[in-house]
mmCIF file of C-alpha atoms and ligand atoms in Angstrom:
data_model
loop_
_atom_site.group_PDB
_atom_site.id
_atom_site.type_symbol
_atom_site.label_atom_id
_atom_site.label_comp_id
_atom_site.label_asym_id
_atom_site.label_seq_id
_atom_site.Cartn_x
_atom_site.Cartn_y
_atom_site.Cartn_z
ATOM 1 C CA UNK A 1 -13.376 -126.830 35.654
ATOM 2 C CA UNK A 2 -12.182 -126.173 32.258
ATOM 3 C CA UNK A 3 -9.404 -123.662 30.542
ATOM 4 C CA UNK A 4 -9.413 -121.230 27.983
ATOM 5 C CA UNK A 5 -6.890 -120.851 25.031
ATOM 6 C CA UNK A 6 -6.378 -118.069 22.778
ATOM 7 C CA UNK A 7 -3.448 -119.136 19.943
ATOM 8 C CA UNK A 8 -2.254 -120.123 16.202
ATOM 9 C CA UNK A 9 -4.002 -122.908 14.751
ATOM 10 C CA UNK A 10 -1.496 -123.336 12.188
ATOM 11 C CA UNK A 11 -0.633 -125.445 9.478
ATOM 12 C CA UNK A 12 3.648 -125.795 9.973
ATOM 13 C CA UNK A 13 6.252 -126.934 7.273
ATOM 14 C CA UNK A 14 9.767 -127.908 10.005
ATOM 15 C CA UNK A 15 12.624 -129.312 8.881
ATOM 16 C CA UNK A 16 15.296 -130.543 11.201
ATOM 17 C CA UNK A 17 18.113 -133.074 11.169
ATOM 18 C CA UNK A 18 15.783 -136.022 11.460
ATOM 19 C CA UNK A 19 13.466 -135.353 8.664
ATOM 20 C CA UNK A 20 11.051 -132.870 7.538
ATOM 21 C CA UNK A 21 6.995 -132.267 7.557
ATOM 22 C CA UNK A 22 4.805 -129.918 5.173
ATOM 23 C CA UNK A 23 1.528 -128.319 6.146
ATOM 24 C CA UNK A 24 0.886 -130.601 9.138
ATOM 25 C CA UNK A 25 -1.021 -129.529 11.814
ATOM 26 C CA UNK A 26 0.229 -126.920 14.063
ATOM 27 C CA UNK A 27 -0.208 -124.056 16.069
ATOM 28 C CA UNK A 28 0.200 -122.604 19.748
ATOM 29 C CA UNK A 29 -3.237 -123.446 20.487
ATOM 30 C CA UNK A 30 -3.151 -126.748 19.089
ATOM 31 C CA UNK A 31 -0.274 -127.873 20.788
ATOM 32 C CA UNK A 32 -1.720 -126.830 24.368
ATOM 33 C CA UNK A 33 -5.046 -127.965 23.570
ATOM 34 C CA UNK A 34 -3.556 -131.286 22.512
ATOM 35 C CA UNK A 35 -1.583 -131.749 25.855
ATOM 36 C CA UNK A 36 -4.020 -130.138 28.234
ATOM 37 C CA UNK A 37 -7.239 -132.029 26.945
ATOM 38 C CA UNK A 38 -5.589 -135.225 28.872
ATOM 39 C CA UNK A 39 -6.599 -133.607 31.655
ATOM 40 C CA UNK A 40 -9.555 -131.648 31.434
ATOM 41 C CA UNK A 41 -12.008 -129.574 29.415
ATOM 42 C CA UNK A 42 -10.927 -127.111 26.402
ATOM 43 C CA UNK A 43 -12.606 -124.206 25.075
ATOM 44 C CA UNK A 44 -10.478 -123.114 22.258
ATOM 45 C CA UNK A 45 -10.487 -119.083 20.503
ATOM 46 C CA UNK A 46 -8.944 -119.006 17.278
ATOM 47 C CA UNK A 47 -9.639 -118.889 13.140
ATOM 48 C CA UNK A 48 -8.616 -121.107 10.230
ATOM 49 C CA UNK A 49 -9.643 -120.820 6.473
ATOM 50 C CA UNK A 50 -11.861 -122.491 4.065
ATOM 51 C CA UNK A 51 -8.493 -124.275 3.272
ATOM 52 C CA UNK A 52 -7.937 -125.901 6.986
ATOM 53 C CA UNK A 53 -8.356 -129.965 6.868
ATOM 54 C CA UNK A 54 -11.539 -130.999 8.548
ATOM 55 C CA UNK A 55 -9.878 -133.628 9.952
ATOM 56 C CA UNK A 56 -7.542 -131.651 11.960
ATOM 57 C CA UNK A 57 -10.919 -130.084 13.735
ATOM 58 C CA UNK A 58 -12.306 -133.712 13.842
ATOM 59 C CA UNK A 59 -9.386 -134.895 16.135
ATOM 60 C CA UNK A 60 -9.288 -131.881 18.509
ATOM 61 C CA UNK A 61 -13.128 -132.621 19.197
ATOM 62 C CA UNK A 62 -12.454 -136.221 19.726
ATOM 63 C CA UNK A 63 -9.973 -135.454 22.659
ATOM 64 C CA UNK A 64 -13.075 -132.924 23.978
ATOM 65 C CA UNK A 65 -12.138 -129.750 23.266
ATOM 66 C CA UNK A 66 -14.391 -127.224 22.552
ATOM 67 C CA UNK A 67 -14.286 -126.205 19.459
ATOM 68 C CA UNK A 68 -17.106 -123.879 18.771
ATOM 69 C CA UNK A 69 -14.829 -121.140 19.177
ATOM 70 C CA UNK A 70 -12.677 -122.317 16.574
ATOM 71 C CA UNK A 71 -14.103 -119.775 13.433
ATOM 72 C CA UNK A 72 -13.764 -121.031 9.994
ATOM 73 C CA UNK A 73 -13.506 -118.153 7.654
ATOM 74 C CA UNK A 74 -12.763 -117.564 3.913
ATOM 75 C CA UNK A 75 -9.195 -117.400 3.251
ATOM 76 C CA UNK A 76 -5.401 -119.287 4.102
ATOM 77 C CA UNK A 77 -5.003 -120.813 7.571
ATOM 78 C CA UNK A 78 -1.921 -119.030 9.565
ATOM 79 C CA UNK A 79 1.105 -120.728 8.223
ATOM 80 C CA UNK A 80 4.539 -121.075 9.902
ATOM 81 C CA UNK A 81 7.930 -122.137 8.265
ATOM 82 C CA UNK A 82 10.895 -123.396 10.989
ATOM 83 C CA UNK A 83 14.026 -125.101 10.593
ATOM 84 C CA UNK A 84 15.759 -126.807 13.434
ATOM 85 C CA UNK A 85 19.789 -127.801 13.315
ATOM 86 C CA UNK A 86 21.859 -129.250 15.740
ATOM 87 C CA UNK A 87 24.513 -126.133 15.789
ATOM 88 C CA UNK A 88 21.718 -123.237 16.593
ATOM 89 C CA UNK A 89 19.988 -125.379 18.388
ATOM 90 C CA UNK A 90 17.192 -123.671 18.322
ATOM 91 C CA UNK A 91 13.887 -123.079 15.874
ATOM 92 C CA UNK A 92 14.834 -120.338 13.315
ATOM 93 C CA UNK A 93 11.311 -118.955 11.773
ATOM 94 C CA UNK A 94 11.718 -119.278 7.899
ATOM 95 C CA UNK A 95 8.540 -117.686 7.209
ATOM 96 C CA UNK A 96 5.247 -116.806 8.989
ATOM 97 C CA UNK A 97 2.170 -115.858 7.058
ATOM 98 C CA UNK A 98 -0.657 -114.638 9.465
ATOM 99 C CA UNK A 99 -3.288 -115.125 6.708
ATOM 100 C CA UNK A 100 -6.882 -115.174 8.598
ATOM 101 C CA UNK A 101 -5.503 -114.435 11.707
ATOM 102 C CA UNK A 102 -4.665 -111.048 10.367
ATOM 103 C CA UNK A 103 -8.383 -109.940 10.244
ATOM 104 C CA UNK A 104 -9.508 -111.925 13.535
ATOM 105 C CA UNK A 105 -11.281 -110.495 16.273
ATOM 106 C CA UNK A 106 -12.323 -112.963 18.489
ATOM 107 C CA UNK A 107 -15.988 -112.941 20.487
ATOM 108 C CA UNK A 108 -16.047 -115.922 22.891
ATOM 109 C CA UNK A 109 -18.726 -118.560 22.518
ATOM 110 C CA UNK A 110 -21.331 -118.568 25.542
ATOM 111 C CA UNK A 111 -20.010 -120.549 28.384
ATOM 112 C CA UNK A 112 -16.333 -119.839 27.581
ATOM 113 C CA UNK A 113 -16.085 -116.326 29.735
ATOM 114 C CA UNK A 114 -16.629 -118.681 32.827
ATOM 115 C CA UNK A 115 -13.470 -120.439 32.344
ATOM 116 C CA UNK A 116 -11.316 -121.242 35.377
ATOM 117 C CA UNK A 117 -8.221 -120.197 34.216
ATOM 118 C CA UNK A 118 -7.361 -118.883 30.816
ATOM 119 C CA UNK A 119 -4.117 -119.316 28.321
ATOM 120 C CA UNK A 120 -3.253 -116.867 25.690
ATOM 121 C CA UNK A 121 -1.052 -119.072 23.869
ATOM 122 C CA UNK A 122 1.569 -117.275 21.078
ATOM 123 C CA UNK A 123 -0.528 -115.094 19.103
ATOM 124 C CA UNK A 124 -0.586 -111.121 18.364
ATOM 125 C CA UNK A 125 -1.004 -109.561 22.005
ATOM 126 C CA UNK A 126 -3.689 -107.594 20.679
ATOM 127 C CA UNK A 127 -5.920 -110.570 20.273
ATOM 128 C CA UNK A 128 -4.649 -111.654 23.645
ATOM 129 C CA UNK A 129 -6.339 -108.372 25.177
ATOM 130 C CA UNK A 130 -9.384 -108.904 23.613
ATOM 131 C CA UNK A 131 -9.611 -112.227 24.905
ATOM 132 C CA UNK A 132 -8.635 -110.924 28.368
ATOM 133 C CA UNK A 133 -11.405 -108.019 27.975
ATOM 134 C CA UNK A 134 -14.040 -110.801 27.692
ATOM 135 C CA UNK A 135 -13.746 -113.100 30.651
ATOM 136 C CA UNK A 136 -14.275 -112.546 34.398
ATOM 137 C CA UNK A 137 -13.730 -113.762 37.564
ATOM 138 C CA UNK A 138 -10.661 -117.076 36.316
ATOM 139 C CA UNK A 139 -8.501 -117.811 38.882
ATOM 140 C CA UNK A 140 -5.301 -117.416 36.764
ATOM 141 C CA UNK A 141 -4.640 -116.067 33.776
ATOM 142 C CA UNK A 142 -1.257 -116.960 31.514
ATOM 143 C CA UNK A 143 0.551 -115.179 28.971
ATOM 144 C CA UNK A 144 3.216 -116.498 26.318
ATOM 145 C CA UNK A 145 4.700 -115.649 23.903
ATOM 146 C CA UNK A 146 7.576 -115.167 21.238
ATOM 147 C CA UNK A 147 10.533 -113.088 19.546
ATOM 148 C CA UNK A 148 7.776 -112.648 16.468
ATOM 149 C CA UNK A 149 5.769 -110.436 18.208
ATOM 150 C CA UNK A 150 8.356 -109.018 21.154
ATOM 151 C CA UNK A 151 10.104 -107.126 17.692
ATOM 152 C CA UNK A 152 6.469 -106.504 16.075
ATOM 153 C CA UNK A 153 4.084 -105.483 18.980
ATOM 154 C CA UNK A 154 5.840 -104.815 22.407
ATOM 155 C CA UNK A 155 4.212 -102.489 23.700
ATOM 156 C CA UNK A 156 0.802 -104.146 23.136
ATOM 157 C CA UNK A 157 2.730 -107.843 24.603
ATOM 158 C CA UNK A 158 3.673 -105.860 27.850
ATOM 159 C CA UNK A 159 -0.196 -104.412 28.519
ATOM 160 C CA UNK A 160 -1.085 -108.450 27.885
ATOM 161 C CA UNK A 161 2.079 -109.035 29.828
ATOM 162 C CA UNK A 162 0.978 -106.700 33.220
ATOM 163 C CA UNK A 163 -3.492 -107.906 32.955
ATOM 164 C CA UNK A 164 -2.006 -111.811 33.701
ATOM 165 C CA UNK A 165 -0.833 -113.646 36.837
ATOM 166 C CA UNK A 166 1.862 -115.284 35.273
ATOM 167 C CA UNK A 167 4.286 -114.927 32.006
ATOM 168 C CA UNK A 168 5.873 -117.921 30.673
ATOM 169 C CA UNK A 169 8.225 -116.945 28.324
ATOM 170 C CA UNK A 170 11.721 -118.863 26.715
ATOM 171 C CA UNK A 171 14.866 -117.826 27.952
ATOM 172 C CA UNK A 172 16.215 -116.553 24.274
ATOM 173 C CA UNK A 173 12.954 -114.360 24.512
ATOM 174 C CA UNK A 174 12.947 -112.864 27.881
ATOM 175 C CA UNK A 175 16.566 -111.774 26.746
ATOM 176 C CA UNK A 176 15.254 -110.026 24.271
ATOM 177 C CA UNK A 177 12.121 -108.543 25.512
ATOM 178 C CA UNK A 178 13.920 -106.771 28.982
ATOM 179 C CA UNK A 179 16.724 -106.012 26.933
ATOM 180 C CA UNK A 180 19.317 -108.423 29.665
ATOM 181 C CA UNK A 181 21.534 -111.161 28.908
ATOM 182 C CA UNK A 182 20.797 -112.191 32.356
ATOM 183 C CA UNK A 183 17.807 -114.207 32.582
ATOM 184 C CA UNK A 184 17.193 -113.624 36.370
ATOM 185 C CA UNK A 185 16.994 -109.876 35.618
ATOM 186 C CA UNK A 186 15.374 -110.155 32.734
ATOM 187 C CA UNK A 187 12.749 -111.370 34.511
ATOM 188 C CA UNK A 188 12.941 -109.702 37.721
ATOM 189 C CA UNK A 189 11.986 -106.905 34.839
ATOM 190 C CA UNK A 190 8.862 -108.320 33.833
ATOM 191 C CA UNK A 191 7.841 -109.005 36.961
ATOM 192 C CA UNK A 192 7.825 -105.375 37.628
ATOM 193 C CA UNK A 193 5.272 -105.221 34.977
ATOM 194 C CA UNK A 194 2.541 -106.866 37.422
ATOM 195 C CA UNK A 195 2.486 -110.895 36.801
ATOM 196 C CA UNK A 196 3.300 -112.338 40.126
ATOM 197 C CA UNK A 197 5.681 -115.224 38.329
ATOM 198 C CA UNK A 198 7.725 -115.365 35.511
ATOM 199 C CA UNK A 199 8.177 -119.270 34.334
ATOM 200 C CA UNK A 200 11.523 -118.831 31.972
ATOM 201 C CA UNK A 201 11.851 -121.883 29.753
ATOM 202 C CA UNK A 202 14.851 -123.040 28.662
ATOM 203 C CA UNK A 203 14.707 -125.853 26.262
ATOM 204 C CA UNK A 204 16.661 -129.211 27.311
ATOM 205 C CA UNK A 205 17.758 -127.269 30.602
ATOM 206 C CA UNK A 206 14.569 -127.256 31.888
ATOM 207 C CA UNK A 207 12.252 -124.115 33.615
ATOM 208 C CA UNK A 208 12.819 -122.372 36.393
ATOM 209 C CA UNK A 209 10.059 -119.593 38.037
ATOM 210 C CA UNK A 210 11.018 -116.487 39.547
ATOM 211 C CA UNK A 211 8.624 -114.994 42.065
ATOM 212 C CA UNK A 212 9.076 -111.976 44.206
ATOM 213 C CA UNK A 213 10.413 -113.774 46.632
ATOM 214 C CA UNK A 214 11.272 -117.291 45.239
ATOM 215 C CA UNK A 215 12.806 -119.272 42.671
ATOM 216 C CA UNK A 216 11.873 -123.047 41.798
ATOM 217 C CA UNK A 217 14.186 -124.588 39.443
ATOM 218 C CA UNK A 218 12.582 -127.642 36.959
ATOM 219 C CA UNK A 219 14.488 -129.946 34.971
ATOM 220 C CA UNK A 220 13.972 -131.025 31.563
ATOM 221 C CA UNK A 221 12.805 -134.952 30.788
ATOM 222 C CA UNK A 222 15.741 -136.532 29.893
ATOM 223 C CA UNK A 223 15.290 -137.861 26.312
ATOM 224 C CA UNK A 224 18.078 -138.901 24.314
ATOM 225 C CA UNK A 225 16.660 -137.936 20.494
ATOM 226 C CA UNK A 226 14.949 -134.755 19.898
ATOM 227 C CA UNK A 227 13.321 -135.249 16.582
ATOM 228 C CA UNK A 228 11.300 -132.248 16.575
ATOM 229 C CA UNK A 229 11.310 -129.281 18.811
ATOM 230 C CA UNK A 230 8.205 -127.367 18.224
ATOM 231 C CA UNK A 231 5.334 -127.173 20.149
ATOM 232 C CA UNK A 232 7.635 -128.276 23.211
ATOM 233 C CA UNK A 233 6.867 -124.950 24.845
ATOM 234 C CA UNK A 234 3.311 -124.701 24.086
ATOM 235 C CA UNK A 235 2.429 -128.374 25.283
ATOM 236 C CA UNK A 236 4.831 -127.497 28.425
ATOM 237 C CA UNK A 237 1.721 -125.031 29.407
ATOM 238 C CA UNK A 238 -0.342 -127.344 28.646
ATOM 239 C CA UNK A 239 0.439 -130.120 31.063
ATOM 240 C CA UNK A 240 0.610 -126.991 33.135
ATOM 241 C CA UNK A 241 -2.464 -125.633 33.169
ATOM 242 C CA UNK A 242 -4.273 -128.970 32.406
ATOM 243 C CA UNK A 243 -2.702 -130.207 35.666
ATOM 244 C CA UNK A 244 -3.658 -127.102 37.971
ATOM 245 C CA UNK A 245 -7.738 -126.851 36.436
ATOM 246 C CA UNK A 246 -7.508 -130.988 37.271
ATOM 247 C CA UNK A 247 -5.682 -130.028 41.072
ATOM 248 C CA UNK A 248 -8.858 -127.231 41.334
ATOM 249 C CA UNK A 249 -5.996 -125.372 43.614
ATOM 250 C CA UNK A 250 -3.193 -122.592 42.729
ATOM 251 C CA UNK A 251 -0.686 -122.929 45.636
ATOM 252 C CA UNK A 252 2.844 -123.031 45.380
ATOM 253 C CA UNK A 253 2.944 -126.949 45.728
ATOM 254 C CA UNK A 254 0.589 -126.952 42.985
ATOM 255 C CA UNK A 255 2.576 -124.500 40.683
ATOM 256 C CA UNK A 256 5.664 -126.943 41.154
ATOM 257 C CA UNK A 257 3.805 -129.971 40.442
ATOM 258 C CA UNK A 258 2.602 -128.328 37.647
ATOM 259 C CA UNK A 259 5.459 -127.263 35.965
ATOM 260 C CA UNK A 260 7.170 -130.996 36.224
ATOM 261 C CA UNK A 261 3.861 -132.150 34.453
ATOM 262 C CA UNK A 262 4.608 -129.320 31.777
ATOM 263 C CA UNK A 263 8.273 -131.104 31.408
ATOM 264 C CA UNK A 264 7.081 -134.699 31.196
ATOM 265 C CA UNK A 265 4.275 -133.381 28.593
ATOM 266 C CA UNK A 266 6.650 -131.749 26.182
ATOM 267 C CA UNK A 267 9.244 -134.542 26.416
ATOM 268 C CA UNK A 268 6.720 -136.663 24.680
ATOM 269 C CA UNK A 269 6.179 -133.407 22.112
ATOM 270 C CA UNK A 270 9.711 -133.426 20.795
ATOM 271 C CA UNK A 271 9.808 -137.036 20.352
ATOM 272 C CA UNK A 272 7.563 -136.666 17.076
ATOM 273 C CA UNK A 273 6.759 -134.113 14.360
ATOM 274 C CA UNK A 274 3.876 -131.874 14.714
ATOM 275 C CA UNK A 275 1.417 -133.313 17.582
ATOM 276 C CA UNK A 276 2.133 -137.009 16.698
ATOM 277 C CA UNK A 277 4.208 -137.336 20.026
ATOM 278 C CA UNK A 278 0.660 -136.575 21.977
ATOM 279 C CA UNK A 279 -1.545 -138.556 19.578
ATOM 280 C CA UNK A 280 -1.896 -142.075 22.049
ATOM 281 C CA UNK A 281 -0.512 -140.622 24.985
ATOM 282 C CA UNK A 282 -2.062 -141.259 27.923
ATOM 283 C CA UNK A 283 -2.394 -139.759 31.650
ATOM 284 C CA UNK A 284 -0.318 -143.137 32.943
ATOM 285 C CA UNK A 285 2.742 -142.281 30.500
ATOM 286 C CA UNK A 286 2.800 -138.872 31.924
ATOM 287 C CA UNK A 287 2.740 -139.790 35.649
ATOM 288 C CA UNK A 288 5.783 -142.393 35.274
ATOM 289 C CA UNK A 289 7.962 -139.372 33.917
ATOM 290 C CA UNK A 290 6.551 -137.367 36.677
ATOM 291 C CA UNK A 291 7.473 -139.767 38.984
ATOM 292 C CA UNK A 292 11.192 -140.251 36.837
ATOM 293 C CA UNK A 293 11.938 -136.360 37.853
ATOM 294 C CA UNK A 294 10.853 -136.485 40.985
ATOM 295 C CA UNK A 295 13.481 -139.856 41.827
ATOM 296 C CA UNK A 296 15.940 -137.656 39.344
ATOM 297 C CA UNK A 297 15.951 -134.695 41.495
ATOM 298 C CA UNK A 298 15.826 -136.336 44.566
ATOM 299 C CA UNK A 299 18.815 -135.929 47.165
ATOM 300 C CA UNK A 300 19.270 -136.212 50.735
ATOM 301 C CA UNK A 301 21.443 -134.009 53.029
ATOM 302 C CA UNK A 302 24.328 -136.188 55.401
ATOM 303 C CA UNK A 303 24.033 -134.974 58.853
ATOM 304 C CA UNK A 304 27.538 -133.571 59.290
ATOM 305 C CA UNK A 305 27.901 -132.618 55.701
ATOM 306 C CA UNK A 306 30.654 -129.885 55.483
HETATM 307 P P1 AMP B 401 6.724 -123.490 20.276
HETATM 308 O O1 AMP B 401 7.717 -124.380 19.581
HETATM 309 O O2 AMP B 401 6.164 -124.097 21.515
HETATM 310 O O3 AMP B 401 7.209 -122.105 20.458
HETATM 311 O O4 AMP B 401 5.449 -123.367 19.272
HETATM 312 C C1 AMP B 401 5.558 -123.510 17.901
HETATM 313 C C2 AMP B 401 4.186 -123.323 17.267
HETATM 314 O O5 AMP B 401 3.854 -121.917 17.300
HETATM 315 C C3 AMP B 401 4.130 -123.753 15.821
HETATM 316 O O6 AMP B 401 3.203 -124.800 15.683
HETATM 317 C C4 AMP B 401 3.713 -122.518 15.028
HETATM 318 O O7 AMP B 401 2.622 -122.760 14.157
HETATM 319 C C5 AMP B 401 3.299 -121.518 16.072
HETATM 320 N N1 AMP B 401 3.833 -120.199 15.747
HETATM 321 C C6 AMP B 401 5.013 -119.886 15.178
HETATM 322 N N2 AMP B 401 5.159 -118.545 15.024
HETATM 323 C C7 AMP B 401 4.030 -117.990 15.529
HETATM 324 C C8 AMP B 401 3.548 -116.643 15.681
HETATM 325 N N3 AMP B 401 4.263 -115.586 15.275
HETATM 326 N N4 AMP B 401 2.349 -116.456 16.273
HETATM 327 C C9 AMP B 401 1.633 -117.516 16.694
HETATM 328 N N5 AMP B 401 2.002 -118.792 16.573
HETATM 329 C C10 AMP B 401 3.184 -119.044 15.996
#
């Protein structure tokens, strides 16, 4: 089985209260490739300029993933600026220079339109349609997303948003997308659009997925220093995705299981600066934290309770 991604490979200058980075590597796609390639095979869609480390390509082909998809074209590689503090609490986007993703249309390599499932990681949701145009027949496809292109290209992010199976989206995001403080009905909203779950992330308070007809509620890893936030979301769908191509099934049992192997990924993520947190991480380090939240969640009913 293998999975298809669609994102930023970036190049990312964050600053937060435990230090800062400048032009290390980055990028939606990056960060899911990183995570997912522990458990399965990669074929990654995306561009980077004459001015992208070969390295950086080097160590994404070490870990498997296909990277013949991966154009390298004359110009800047997409950059992002962030900033991280302990008040907001969340990333605030200093800057965000598209560069060579501006001009990118993507034309899969052969062998990647037979992809089991497929990710369109953060990226303009035109480019996420064109992806979705060129494969047939995966089992489940996956949208995310954020507030960069919500403001900048709605209308294209909700025709990505209603050609997937399932949206995951953070919570400050959703908000903002249905237009609902509520996050239930924000997105009871986008499920209207046609995905048949919506998994709402929500930082150190974990995920929960709304269905038409059910909810499952995830917590977050417990970790006790956040150094660096970014990528937490993106390596969340990783360990998702990774872990249902590995399970070969999509049932609701798997969907759960996957979404506490998102959580135990991306509590490794936010440990480190850019993908340093998933560098020597290995399948065993993710299972104990799987089986952490599973003892941490745990409780039992008393017979005659109330
Ligand atoms: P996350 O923290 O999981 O939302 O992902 C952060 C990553 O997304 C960073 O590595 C950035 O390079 C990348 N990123 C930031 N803004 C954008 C954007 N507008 N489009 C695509 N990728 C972005």
């Amino acid at each position: 089985m293998s999975v298809l991604v669609v994102g930023s490979v970036a190049l990312d200058s964050v600053e937060t209260p435990f230090g800062s980075v400048t032009e290390v590597l980055g990028g939606s796609a990056v960060y899911f490739a990183t995570a997912a390639s522990l458990y399965t095979k990669i074929n990654l869609v995306a561009v980077v300029g004459t001015d992208f480390p070969t390295e950086h390509i080097q160590f994404l082909t070490e870990r498997g993933v296909d990277t013949r998809g991966l154009e390298v074209v004359e110009g800047q590689t997409f950059r992002w600026v962030g900033r991280y503090d302990y008040e907001q609490h969340i990333t605030e986007t200093l800057d965000t220079r598209l560069n060579v993703f501006a001009d990118f249309h993507p034309t899969l390599p052969t062998g990647y339109d037979n992809s089991d499932l497929v990710f369109l990681a953060n990226i303009d949701p035109d480019l996420q349609c064109e992806v979705l145009n060129q494969v047939s027949g995966a089992q489940l496809k996956v949208v995310d997303t954020m507030n960069f292109w919500i403001r900048g290209k709605s209308e294209s992010l909700c025709r990505a948003m209603s050609a997937v199976d399932v949206v995951i989206i953070d919570e400050s995001e959703v908000r903002l997308l249905a237009r609902s403080h509520n996050i239930v009905a924000a997105a009871r909203s986008i499920l209207k659009l046609g995905p048949k779950a919506v998994i709402v992330k929500r930082g150190e308070h974990g995920a929960i997925m709304i269905g038409d007809n059910d909810y499952f509620i995830a917590p977050a890893y417990p970790v006790d220093q956040v150094k660096d936030p970014t990528g937490a979301g993106d390596s969340f769908a990783g360990g998702f995705l990774g872990y249902l191509d590995r399970a070969k099934e999509i049932t609701p049992q798997a969907l759960r299981q996957a979404i506490i192997h998102g959580a135990a990924v991306a509590s490794f993520t936010i440990a480190e600066f850019s993908i340093d947190g998933l560098r020597s991480l290995r399948m065993a380090d993710i299972s104990h934290r799987y089986q952490e939240l599973k003892i941490f969640t745990h409780f039992n009913d008393k017979e005659n309770d109330l």
